[in-house]
JSON list of C-alpha atoms and ligand atoms in Angstrom, two decimals:
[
{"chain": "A", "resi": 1, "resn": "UNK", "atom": "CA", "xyz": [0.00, 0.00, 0.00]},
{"chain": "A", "resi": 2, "resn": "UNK", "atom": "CA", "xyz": [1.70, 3.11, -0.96]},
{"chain": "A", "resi": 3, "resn": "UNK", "atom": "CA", "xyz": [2.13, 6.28, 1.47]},
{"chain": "A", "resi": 4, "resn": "UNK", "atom": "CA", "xyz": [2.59, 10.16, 1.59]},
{"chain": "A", "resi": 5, "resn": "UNK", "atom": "CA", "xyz": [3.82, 10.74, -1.27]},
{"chain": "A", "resi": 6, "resn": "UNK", "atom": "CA", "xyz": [3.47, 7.84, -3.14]},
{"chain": "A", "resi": 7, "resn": "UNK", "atom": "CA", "xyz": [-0.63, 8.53, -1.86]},
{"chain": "A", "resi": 8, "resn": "UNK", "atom": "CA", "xyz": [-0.14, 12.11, -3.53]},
{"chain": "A", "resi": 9, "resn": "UNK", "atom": "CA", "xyz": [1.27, 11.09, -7.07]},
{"chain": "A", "resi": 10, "resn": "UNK", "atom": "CA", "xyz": [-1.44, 8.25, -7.24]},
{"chain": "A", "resi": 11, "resn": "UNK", "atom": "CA", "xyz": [-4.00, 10.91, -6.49]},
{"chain": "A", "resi": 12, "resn": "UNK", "atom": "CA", "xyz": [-2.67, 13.29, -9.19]},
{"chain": "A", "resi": 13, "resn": "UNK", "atom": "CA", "xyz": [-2.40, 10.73, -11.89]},
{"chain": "A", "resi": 14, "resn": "UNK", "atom": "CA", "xyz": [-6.22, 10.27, -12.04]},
{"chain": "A", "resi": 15, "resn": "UNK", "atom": "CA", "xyz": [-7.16, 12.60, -14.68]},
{"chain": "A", "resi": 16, "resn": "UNK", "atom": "CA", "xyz": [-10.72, 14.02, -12.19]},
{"chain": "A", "resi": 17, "resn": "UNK", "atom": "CA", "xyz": [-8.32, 15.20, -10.28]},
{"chain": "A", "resi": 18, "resn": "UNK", "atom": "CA", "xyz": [-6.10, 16.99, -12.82]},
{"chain": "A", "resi": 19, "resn": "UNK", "atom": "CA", "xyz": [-7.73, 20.28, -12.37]},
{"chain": "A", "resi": 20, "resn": "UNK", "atom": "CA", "xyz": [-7.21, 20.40, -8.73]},
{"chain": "A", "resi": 21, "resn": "UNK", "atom": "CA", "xyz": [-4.77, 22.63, -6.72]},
{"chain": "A", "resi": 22, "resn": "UNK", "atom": "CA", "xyz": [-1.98, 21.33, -4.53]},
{"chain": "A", "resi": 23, "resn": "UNK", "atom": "CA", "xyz": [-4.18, 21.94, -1.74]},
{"chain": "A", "resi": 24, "resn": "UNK", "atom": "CA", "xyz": [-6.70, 20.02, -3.03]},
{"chain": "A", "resi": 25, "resn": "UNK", "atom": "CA", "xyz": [-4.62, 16.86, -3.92]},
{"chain": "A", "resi": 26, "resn": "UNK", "atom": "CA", "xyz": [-3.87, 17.34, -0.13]},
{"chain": "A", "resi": 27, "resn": "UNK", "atom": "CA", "xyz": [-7.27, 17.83, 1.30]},
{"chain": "A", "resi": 28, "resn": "UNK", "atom": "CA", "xyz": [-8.43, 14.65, -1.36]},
{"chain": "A", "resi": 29, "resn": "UNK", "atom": "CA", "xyz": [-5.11, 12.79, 0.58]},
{"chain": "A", "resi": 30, "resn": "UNK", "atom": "CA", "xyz": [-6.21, 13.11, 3.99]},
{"chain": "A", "resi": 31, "resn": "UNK", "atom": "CA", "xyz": [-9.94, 12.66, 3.39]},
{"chain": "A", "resi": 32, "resn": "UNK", "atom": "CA", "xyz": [-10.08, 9.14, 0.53]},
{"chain": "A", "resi": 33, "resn": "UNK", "atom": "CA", "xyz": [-8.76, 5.60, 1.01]},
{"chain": "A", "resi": 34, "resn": "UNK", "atom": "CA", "xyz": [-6.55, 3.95, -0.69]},
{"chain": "A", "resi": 35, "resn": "UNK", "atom": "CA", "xyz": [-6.61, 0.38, -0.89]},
{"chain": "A", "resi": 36, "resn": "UNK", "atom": "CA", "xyz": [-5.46, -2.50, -2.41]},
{"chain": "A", "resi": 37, "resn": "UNK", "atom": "CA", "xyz": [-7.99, -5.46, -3.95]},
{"chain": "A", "resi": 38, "resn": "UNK", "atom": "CA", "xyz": [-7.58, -8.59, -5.18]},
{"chain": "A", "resi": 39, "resn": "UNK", "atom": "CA", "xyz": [-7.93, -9.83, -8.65]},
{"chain": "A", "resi": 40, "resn": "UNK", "atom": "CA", "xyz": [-11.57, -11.47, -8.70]},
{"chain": "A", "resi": 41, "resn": "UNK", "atom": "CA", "xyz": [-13.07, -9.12, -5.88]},
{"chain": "A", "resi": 42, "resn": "UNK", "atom": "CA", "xyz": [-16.55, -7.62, -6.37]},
{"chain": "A", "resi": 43, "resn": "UNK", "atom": "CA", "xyz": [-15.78, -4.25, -5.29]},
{"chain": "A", "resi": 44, "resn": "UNK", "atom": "CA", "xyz": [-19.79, -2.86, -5.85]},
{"chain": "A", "resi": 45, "resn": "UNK", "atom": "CA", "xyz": [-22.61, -4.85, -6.47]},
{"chain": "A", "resi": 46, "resn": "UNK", "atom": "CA", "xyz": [-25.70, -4.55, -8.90]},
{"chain": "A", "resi": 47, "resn": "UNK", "atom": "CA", "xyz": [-29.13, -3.73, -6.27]},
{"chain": "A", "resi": 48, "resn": "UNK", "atom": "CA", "xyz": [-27.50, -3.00, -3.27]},
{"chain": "A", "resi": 49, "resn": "UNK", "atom": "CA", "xyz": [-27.02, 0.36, -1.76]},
{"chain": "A", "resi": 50, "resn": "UNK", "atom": "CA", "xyz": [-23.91, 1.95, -1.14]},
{"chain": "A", "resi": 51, "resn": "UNK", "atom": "CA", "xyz": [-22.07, 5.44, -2.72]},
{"chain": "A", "resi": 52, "resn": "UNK", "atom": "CA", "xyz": [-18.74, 5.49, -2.46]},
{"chain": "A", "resi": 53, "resn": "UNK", "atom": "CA", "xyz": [-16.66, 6.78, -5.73]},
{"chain": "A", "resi": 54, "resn": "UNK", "atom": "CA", "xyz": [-14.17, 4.98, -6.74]},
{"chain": "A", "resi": 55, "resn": "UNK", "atom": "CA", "xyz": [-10.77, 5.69, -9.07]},
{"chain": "A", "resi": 56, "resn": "UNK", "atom": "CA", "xyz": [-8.19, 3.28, -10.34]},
{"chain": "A", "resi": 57, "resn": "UNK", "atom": "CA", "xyz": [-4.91, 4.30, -9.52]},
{"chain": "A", "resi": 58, "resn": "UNK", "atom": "CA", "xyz": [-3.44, 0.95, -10.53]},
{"chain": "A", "resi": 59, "resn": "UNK", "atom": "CA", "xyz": [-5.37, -2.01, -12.08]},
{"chain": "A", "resi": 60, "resn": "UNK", "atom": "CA", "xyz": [-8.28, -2.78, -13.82]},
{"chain": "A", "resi": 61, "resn": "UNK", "atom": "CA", "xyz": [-12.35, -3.74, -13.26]},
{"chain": "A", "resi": 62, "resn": "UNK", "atom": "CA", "xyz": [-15.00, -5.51, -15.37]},
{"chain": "A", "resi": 63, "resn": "UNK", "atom": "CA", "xyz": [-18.47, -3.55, -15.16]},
{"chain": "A", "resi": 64, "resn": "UNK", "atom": "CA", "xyz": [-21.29, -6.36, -15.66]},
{"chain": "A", "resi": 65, "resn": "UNK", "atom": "CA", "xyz": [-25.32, -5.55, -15.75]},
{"chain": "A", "resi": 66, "resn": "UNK", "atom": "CA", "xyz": [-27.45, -8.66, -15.30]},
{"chain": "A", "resi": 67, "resn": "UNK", "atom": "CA", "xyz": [-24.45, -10.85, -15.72]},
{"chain": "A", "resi": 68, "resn": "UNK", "atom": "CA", "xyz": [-23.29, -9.30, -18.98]},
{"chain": "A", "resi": 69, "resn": "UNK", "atom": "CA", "xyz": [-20.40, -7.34, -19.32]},
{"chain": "A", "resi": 70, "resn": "UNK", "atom": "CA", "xyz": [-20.72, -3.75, -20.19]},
{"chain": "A", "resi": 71, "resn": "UNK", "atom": "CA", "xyz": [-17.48, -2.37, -19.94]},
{"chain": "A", "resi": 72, "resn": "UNK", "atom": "CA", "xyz": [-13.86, -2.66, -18.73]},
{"chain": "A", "resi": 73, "resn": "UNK", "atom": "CA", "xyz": [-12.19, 0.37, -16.54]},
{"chain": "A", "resi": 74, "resn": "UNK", "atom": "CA", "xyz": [-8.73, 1.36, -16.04]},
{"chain": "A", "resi": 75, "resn": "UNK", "atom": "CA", "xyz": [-6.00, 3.27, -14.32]},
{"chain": "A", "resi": 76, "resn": "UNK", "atom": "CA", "xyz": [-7.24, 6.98, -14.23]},
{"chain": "A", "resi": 77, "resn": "UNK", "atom": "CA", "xyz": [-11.20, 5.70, -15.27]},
{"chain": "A", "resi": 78, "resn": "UNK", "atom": "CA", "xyz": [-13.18, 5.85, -11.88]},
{"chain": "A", "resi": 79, "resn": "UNK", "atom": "CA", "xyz": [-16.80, 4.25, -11.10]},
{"chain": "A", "resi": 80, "resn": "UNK", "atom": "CA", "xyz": [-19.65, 4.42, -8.92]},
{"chain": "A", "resi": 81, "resn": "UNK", "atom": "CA", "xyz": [-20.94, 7.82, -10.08]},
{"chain": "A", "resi": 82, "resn": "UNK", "atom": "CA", "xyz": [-24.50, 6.99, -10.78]},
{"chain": "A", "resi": 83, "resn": "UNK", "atom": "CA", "xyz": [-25.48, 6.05, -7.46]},
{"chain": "A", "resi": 84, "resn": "UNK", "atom": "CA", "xyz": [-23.28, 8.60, -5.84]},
{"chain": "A", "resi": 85, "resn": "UNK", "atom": "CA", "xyz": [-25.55, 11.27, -7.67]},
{"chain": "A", "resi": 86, "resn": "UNK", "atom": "CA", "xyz": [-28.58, 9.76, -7.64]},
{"chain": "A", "resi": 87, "resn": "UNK", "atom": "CA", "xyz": [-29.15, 8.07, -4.24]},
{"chain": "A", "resi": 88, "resn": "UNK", "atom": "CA", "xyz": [-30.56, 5.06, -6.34]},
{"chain": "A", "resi": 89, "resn": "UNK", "atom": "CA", "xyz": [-29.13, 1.35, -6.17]},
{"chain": "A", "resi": 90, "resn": "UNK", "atom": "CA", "xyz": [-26.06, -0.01, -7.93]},
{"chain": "A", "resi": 91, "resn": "UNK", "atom": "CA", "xyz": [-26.70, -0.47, -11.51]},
{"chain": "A", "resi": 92, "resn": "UNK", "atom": "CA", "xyz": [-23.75, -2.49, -12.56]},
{"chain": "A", "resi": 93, "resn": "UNK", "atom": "CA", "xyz": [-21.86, -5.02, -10.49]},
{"chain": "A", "resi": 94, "resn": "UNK", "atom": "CA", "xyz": [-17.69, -4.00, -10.60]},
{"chain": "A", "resi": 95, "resn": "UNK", "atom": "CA", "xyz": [-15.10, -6.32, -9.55]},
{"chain": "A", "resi": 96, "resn": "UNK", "atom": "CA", "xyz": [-11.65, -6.31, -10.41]},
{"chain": "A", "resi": 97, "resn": "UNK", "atom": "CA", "xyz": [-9.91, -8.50, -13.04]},
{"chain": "A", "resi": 98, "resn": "UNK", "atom": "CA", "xyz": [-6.41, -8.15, -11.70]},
{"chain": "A", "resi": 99, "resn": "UNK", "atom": "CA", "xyz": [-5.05, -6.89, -8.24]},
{"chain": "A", "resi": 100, "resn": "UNK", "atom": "CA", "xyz": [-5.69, -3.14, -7.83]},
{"chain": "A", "resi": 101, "resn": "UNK", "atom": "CA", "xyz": [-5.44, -0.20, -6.32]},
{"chain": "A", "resi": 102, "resn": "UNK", "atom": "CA", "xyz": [-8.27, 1.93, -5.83]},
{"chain": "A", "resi": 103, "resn": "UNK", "atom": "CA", "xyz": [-8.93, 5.60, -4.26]},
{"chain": "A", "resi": 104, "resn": "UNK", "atom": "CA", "xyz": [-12.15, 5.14, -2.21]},
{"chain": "A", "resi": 105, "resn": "UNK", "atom": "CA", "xyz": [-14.19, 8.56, -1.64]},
{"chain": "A", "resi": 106, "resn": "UNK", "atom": "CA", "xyz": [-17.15, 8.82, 0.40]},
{"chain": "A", "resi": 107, "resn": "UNK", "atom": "CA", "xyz": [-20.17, 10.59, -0.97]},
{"chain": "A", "resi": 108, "resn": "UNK", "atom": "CA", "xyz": [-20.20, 13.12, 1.79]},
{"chain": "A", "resi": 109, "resn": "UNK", "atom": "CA", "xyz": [-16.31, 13.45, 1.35]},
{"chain": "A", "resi": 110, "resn": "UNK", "atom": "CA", "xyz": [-16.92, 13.73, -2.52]},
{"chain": "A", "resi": 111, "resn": "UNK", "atom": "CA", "xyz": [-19.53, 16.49, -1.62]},
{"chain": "A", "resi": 112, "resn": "UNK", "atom": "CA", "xyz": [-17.04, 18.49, 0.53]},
{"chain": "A", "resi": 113, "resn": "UNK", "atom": "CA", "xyz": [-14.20, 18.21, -1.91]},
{"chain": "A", "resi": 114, "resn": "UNK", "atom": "CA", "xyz": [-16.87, 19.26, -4.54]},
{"chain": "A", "resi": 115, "resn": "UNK", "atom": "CA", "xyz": [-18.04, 22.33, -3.17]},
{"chain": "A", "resi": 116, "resn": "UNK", "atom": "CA", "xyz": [-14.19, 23.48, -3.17]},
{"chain": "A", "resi": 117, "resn": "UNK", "atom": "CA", "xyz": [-13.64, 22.62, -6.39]},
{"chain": "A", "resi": 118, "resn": "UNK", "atom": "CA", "xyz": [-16.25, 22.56, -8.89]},
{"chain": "A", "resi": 119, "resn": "UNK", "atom": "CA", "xyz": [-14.28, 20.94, -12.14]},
{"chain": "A", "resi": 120, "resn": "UNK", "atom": "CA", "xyz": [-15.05, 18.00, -10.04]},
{"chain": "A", "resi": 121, "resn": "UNK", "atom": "CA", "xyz": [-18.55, 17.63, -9.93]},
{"chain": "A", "resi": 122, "resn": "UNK", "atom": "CA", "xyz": [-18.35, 18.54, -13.59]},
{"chain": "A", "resi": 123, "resn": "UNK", "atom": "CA", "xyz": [-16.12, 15.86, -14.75]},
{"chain": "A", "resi": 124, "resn": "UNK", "atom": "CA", "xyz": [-18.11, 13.33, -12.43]},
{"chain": "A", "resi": 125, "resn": "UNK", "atom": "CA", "xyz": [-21.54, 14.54, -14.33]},
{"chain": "A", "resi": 126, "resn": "UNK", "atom": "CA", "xyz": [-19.52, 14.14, -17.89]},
{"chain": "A", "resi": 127, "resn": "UNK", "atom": "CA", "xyz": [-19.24, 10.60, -17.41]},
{"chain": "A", "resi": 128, "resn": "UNK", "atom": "CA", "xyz": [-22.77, 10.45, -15.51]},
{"chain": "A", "resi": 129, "resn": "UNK", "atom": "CA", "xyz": [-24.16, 11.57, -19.12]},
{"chain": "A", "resi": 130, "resn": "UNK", "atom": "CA", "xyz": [-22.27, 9.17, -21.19]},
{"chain": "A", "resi": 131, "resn": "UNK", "atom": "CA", "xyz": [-22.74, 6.12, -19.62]},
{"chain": "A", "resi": 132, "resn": "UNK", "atom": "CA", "xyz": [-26.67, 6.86, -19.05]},
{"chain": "A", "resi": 133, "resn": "UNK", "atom": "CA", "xyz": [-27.24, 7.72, -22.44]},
{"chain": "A", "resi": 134, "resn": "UNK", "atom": "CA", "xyz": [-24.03, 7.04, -24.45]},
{"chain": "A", "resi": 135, "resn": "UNK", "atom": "CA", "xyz": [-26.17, 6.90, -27.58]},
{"chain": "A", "resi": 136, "resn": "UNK", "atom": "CA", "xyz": [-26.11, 10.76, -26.98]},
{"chain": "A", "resi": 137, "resn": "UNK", "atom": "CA", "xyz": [-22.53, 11.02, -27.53]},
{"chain": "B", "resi": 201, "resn": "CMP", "atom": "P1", "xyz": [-23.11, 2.85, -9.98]},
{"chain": "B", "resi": 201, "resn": "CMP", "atom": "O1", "xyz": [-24.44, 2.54, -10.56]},
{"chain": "B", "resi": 201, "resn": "CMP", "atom": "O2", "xyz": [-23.03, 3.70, -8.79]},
{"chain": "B", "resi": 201, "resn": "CMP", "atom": "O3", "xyz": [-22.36, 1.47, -9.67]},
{"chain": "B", "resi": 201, "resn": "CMP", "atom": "C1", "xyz": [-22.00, 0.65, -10.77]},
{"chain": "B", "resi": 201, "resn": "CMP", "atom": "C2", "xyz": [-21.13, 1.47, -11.68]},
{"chain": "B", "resi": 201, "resn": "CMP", "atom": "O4", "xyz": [-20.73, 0.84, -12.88]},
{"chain": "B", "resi": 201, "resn": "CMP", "atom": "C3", "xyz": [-21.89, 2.69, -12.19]},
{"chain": "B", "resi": 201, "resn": "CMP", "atom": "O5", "xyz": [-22.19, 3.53, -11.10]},
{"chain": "B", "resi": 201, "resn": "CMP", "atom": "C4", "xyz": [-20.92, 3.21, -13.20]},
{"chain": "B", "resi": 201, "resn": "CMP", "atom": "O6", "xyz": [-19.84, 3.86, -12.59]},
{"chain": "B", "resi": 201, "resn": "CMP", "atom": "C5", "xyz": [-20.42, 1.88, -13.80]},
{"chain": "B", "resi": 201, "resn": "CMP", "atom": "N1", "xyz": [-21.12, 1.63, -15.06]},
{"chain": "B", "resi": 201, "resn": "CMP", "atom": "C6", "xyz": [-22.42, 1.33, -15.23]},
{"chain": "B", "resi": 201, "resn": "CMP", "atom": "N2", "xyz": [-22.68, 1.18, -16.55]},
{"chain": "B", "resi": 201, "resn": "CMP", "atom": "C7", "xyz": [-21.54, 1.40, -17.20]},
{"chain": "B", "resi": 201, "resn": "CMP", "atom": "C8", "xyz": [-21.16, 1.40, -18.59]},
{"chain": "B", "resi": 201, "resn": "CMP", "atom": "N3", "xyz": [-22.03, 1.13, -19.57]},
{"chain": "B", "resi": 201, "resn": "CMP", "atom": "N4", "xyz": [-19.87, 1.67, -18.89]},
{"chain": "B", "resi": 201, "resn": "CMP", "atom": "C9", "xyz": [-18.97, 1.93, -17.92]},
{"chain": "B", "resi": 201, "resn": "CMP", "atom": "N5", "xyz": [-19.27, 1.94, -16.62]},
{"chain": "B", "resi": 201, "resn": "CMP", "atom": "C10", "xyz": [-20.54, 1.68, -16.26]}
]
């Protein structure tokens, strides 16, 4: 599990966070986790719940709906957007296909962090739109 500044440079190589300020790498440092997951691990699942965001530092994840799969993610790609925004269930299950790391960010975190730096919630909402309707775009 990498540290300080290891943490930082992890952080900053996630393109949503390319717009932020020293200050804000540092405030997104001290306030999301960074862990590591196993290859095979169902990291959100379809129906349930929870609304965490989540960005690949290192690794990647299969997105499957209904048991089919949608979409694969990578380093700098981040997930779990829909139901951070809309309150509603999962609407994919994500797990990963080889070990990764992952930066972990509570809604109420990602709302904080937001409110300081709005290119964040815009980005987030970017992707929202696309993979809603990506007929659109
Ligand atoms: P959420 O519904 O919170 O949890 C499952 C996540 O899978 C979802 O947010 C998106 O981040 C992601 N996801 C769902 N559908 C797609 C898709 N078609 N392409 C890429 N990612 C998706």
């Amino acid at each position: 599990m990498p540290r300080g500044d290891e943490k930082y440079d992890l952080i900053q190589s996630v393109p949503l966070f390319s717009e932020c300020t020293g200050d804000e790498l540092e405030a997104i440092a001290s306030s999301a986790d960074l862990i590591d997951v196993p290859e095979g691990m169902e990291l959100v699942t379809q129906g349930k719940s929870t609304n965490e965001l989540v960005a690949i530092a290192v690794g990647e994840v299969e997105v499957t709906k209904d048991g089919q799969p949608v979409a694969r993610l990578g380093a700098g790609d981040f997930f779990g957007e829909i139901a951070l925004i809309t309150g509603a269930p999962r609407t994919a299950t994500v797990s990963a296909t080889e070990p990764s790391t992952l930066l972990v960010l509570t809604d109420r975190e990602f709302w904080r962090l937001a409110k300081e730096n709005p290119a964040l919630p815009s980005a987030v909402l970017k992707v929202f739109a696309e993979r809603l309707h990506p007929d659109t775009f």
